[in-house]
Amino acid sequence: MNSSVKFTRWAEETDQRATSGRRHVHLGQVRTEVVAQFAQIHGWSILGAVVVGFALGAAGSLLTRRFVPLGRVAARSWWLGALITAVVLGLVAWRVRPGGELVVDGFVAVLSVPLTIIDWCEHRLPRALVWPQLGGALVGFSILCVARDDAGPGVRAVTAFVAVAGLFLLLALVTAGGVGAGDIGAAGVVGLVTGWIGWPPVAGALSVASLLALVLVAVPAVRQRTAEGSVLVPFGPCLYAGALAMVAAAG
């Protein structure tokens, strides 16, 4: 009698373990399929971002031509802006999850390309492009805060914007012309975008920008000297590169 009961219990336990094993295998297969489908969808979204970036970059070259002289053939070409924008937007789509942040970061990234080319060639960041970039980012993040009923990231982003823009305003006063209004606006954009992520990315973006600027000081073809002998380098590309690096790292 005892042997029969033990055998029955052993059979029930074995059946339960087998059922549990099959359940775990099934769940594992489901997870694998979900991950594979997500990777496929994400891959298509990155490809779509590259295609859209190429088209927007080609259109953005019209903005570049407004501020870059005729002698700069490559900088004024449609293909340069198209290629850079395609790579940048593809990187943003790869590292930023689909959603509101992707739209805002993508908008900032698209306008950053003509601004980078202009500053590289002319050592200026036109306010006609910087202010719409800043305004678009502010509106976009405000909408996200309202839609999600979460003001925390927005408050941090605005605080970072004020802090970074204020820092560059102070630098403009100290350097007496070394930092322009466009630089202040671009710095504010970088503070806003990285501040939405967190405070470490704000510091990281400024650190990367400073390191890149030090590298550019050593490039004679890039740097300029003022009448007082001060060395000037295009800091806008450094700022935008720092922000892109932090957005990519945070993803």
Short mmCIF file of C-alpha atoms in Angstrom, two decimals:
data_model
loop_
_atom_site.label_atom_id
_atom_site.label_comp_id
_atom_site.label_asym_id
_atom_site.label_seq_id
_atom_site.Cartn_x
_atom_site.Cartn_y
_atom_site.Cartn_z
CA MET A 1 0.00 0.00 0.00
CA ASN A 2 2.77 2.41 0.93
CA SER A 3 4.69 1.53 -2.25
CA SER A 4 1.59 2.26 -4.33
CA VAL A 5 1.10 5.67 -2.66
CA LYS A 6 4.78 6.58 -3.10
CA PHE A 7 4.66 5.59 -6.76
CA THR A 8 1.54 7.71 -7.28
CA ARG A 9 3.14 10.74 -5.62
CA TRP A 10 6.32 10.25 -7.64
CA ALA A 11 4.28 10.09 -10.85
CA GLU A 12 2.37 13.26 -9.93
CA GLU A 13 5.59 15.15 -9.08
CA THR A 14 7.21 13.99 -12.32
CA ASP A 15 4.20 15.13 -14.32
CA GLN A 16 4.22 18.51 -12.57
CA ARG A 17 7.94 18.99 -13.28
CA ALA A 18 7.41 18.06 -16.92
CA THR A 19 4.48 20.48 -17.21
CA SER A 20 6.51 23.24 -15.53
CA GLY A 21 9.45 22.56 -17.86
CA ARG A 22 7.23 22.73 -20.93
CA ARG A 23 5.75 26.00 -19.63
CA HIS A 24 9.23 27.50 -19.16
CA VAL A 25 10.30 26.36 -22.61
CA HIS A 26 7.17 27.89 -24.12
CA LEU A 27 7.72 31.19 -22.30
CA GLY A 28 11.34 31.21 -23.43
CA GLN A 29 10.26 30.70 -27.02
CA VAL A 30 7.73 33.52 -26.72
CA ARG A 31 10.38 35.86 -25.31
CA THR A 32 12.78 34.95 -28.12
CA GLU A 33 10.11 35.60 -30.74
CA VAL A 34 9.18 38.96 -29.16
CA VAL A 35 12.82 40.05 -29.02
CA ALA A 36 13.34 38.99 -32.65
CA GLN A 37 10.23 40.89 -33.78
CA PHE A 38 11.27 43.99 -31.82
CA ALA A 39 14.77 43.85 -33.33
CA GLN A 40 13.26 43.58 -36.80
CA ILE A 41 10.92 46.52 -36.20
CA HIS A 42 13.77 48.55 -34.67
CA GLY A 43 15.96 47.76 -37.66
CA TRP A 44 13.31 49.02 -40.05
CA SER A 45 12.84 52.18 -37.98
CA ILE A 46 16.58 52.89 -38.16
CA LEU A 47 16.55 52.36 -41.92
CA GLY A 48 13.56 54.68 -42.19
CA ALA A 49 15.36 57.31 -40.11
CA VAL A 50 18.38 57.09 -42.42
CA VAL A 51 16.19 57.57 -45.51
CA VAL A 52 14.28 60.46 -43.93
CA GLY A 53 17.55 61.98 -42.72
CA PHE A 54 18.98 61.83 -46.23
CA ALA A 55 15.97 63.68 -47.62
CA LEU A 56 15.86 66.26 -44.83
CA GLY A 57 19.61 66.79 -45.08
CA ALA A 58 19.35 67.48 -48.79
CA ALA A 59 16.61 70.01 -48.07
CA GLY A 60 18.62 71.46 -45.19
CA SER A 61 21.44 72.32 -47.60
CA LEU A 62 19.21 75.19 -48.75
CA LEU A 63 19.62 76.68 -45.27
CA THR A 64 23.37 76.15 -45.42
CA ARG A 65 23.64 78.01 -48.71
CA ARG A 66 22.05 81.09 -47.19
CA PHE A 67 25.02 81.57 -44.86
CA VAL A 68 27.98 79.89 -46.61
CA PRO A 69 29.69 81.77 -49.47
CA LEU A 70 29.88 80.45 -53.03
CA GLY A 71 33.53 79.48 -52.71
CA ARG A 72 32.68 76.67 -50.26
CA VAL A 73 31.52 74.18 -52.87
CA ALA A 74 31.49 71.06 -50.69
CA ALA A 75 29.83 72.80 -47.74
CA ARG A 76 27.08 74.14 -50.00
CA SER A 77 26.47 70.80 -51.72
CA TRP A 78 23.27 68.92 -51.11
CA TRP A 79 24.99 65.57 -50.73
CA LEU A 80 27.18 66.59 -47.77
CA GLY A 81 24.23 67.68 -45.66
CA ALA A 82 22.24 64.64 -46.80
CA LEU A 83 24.95 62.15 -45.83
CA ILE A 84 25.71 63.73 -42.45
CA THR A 85 22.03 64.06 -41.53
CA ALA A 86 21.33 60.45 -42.57
CA VAL A 87 24.12 59.17 -40.30
CA VAL A 88 23.16 61.40 -37.37
CA LEU A 89 19.44 60.63 -37.55
CA GLY A 90 20.17 56.93 -37.95
CA LEU A 91 22.33 57.03 -34.81
CA VAL A 92 19.60 58.84 -32.88
CA ALA A 93 16.98 56.32 -34.02
CA TRP A 94 19.29 53.46 -33.03
CA ARG A 95 19.93 54.72 -29.50
CA VAL A 96 16.65 56.50 -28.63
CA ARG A 97 13.54 54.40 -28.16
CA PRO A 98 10.61 55.20 -30.46
CA GLY A 99 8.44 57.86 -28.84
CA GLY A 100 8.30 61.54 -28.08
CA GLU A 101 12.00 61.83 -27.23
CA LEU A 102 12.92 60.45 -30.64
CA VAL A 103 10.86 63.16 -32.36
CA VAL A 104 12.38 66.00 -30.30
CA ASP A 105 15.94 64.69 -30.48
CA GLY A 106 15.55 64.05 -34.19
CA PHE A 107 14.32 67.59 -34.78
CA VAL A 108 17.29 69.03 -32.91
CA ALA A 109 19.69 66.72 -34.74
CA VAL A 110 18.40 67.66 -38.20
CA LEU A 111 18.89 71.39 -37.57
CA SER A 112 22.26 70.75 -35.95
CA VAL A 113 23.77 69.63 -39.26
CA PRO A 114 23.44 72.91 -41.22
CA LEU A 115 24.41 74.83 -38.08
CA THR A 116 27.53 72.69 -37.73
CA ILE A 117 28.53 73.21 -41.36
CA ILE A 118 27.92 76.95 -41.17
CA ASP A 119 29.89 77.36 -37.95
CA TRP A 120 32.73 75.23 -39.33
CA CYS A 121 33.02 77.44 -42.40
CA GLU A 122 32.03 80.87 -41.09
CA HIS A 123 32.60 80.72 -37.31
CA ARG A 124 29.03 81.79 -36.62
CA LEU A 125 25.78 80.20 -35.54
CA PRO A 126 22.90 82.12 -37.14
CA ARG A 127 20.16 82.96 -34.66
CA ALA A 128 17.67 82.46 -37.48
CA LEU A 129 18.35 78.72 -37.13
CA VAL A 130 19.33 78.43 -33.46
CA TRP A 131 16.19 80.06 -32.03
CA PRO A 132 13.76 77.81 -33.96
CA GLN A 133 15.81 74.81 -32.84
CA LEU A 134 15.60 75.93 -29.23
CA GLY A 135 11.92 76.83 -29.47
CA GLY A 136 11.03 73.50 -31.09
CA ALA A 137 12.83 71.55 -28.37
CA LEU A 138 11.13 73.55 -25.62
CA VAL A 139 7.68 73.02 -27.14
CA GLY A 140 8.34 69.32 -27.76
CA PHE A 141 9.49 68.58 -24.22
CA SER A 142 6.61 70.64 -22.79
CA ILE A 143 4.12 68.52 -24.73
CA LEU A 144 5.75 65.34 -23.40
CA CYS A 145 5.48 66.61 -19.82
CA VAL A 146 1.78 67.39 -20.24
CA ALA A 147 1.00 64.14 -22.07
CA ARG A 148 2.75 62.02 -19.45
CA ASP A 149 1.66 64.14 -16.48
CA ASP A 150 5.28 64.19 -15.32
CA ALA A 151 7.00 67.57 -15.02
CA GLY A 152 10.20 66.20 -13.47
CA PRO A 153 12.28 65.74 -16.65
CA GLY A 154 11.00 69.04 -18.03
CA VAL A 155 11.95 71.00 -14.92
CA ARG A 156 15.41 69.43 -14.96
CA ALA A 157 15.82 70.17 -18.67
CA VAL A 158 14.83 73.82 -18.30
CA THR A 159 17.11 74.19 -15.27
CA ALA A 160 20.00 72.73 -17.28
CA PHE A 161 19.15 75.04 -20.17
CA VAL A 162 19.29 78.10 -17.91
CA ALA A 163 22.51 76.91 -16.24
CA VAL A 164 24.40 76.15 -19.46
CA ALA A 165 23.14 79.20 -21.32
CA GLY A 166 24.01 81.34 -18.29
CA LEU A 167 27.51 79.87 -18.21
CA PHE A 168 28.05 80.76 -21.87
CA LEU A 169 26.60 84.22 -21.34
CA LEU A 170 29.21 84.72 -18.61
CA LEU A 171 31.91 83.47 -20.98
CA ALA A 172 30.69 85.92 -23.62
CA LEU A 173 31.07 88.80 -21.16
CA VAL A 174 34.51 87.64 -20.03
CA THR A 175 35.92 86.97 -23.52
CA ALA A 176 34.47 90.19 -24.99
CA GLY A 177 33.23 88.74 -28.25
CA GLY A 178 34.76 85.28 -28.20
CA VAL A 179 31.34 83.75 -27.60
CA GLY A 180 28.41 84.99 -29.67
CA ALA A 181 24.66 84.93 -29.21
CA GLY A 182 24.44 81.88 -31.44
CA ASP A 183 26.88 80.01 -29.20
CA ILE A 184 24.76 80.86 -26.17
CA GLY A 185 21.63 79.61 -27.89
CA ALA A 186 23.31 76.39 -29.08
CA ALA A 187 24.67 75.78 -25.58
CA GLY A 188 21.15 76.24 -24.24
CA VAL A 189 19.85 73.65 -26.71
CA VAL A 190 22.51 71.18 -25.62
CA GLY A 191 21.69 71.82 -21.96
CA LEU A 192 17.99 71.32 -22.64
CA VAL A 193 18.37 68.05 -24.56
CA THR A 194 20.90 66.47 -22.21
CA GLY A 195 19.15 67.85 -19.13
CA TRP A 196 16.03 65.92 -20.12
CA ILE A 197 18.10 62.75 -19.69
CA GLY A 198 19.86 63.74 -16.46
CA TRP A 199 22.60 65.87 -14.95
CA PRO A 200 25.55 63.57 -15.76
CA PRO A 201 24.87 63.85 -19.52
CA VAL A 202 24.91 67.66 -19.20
CA ALA A 203 28.38 67.55 -17.68
CA GLY A 204 29.43 64.88 -20.16
CA ALA A 205 28.33 66.91 -23.19
CA LEU A 206 30.23 69.98 -22.01
CA SER A 207 33.31 67.88 -21.26
CA VAL A 208 33.27 66.25 -24.70
CA ALA A 209 32.75 69.64 -26.35
CA SER A 210 35.68 71.14 -24.45
CA LEU A 211 37.98 68.25 -25.40
CA LEU A 212 37.01 68.51 -29.07
CA ALA A 213 37.62 72.28 -28.98
CA LEU A 214 41.12 71.68 -27.61
CA VAL A 215 41.77 69.31 -30.50
CA LEU A 216 40.56 71.91 -33.03
CA VAL A 217 42.91 74.51 -31.58
CA ALA A 218 45.75 72.42 -33.00
CA VAL A 219 44.28 72.47 -36.53
CA PRO A 220 45.52 75.59 -38.38
CA ALA A 221 42.88 75.35 -41.11
CA VAL A 222 40.06 75.53 -38.56
CA ARG A 223 41.19 78.04 -35.98
CA GLN A 224 41.13 81.80 -36.40
CA ARG A 225 42.91 84.62 -34.60
CA THR A 226 41.30 87.86 -33.51
CA ALA A 227 42.98 91.25 -33.72
CA GLU A 228 43.97 90.82 -30.09
CA GLY A 229 45.69 87.52 -30.87
CA SER A 230 43.07 85.24 -29.31
CA VAL A 231 42.46 81.87 -30.95
CA LEU A 232 38.88 81.08 -32.05
CA VAL A 233 37.53 77.68 -33.08
CA PRO A 234 34.01 76.72 -34.17
CA PHE A 235 32.50 75.59 -30.86
CA GLY A 236 29.03 74.80 -32.22
CA PRO A 237 30.10 71.51 -33.84
CA CYS A 238 31.80 70.53 -30.58
CA LEU A 239 28.65 71.25 -28.58
CA TYR A 240 26.38 69.31 -30.90
CA ALA A 241 28.82 66.40 -31.03
CA GLY A 242 28.92 66.32 -27.24
CA ALA A 243 25.12 66.26 -27.05
CA LEU A 244 24.91 63.49 -29.68
CA ALA A 245 27.47 61.43 -27.77
CA MET A 246 25.47 61.72 -24.54
CA VAL A 247 22.16 60.90 -26.23
CA ALA A 248 23.77 57.84 -27.80
CA ALA A 249 25.39 56.78 -24.52
CA ALA A 250 22.12 57.20 -22.59
CA GLY A 251 20.24 55.01 -25.04
#
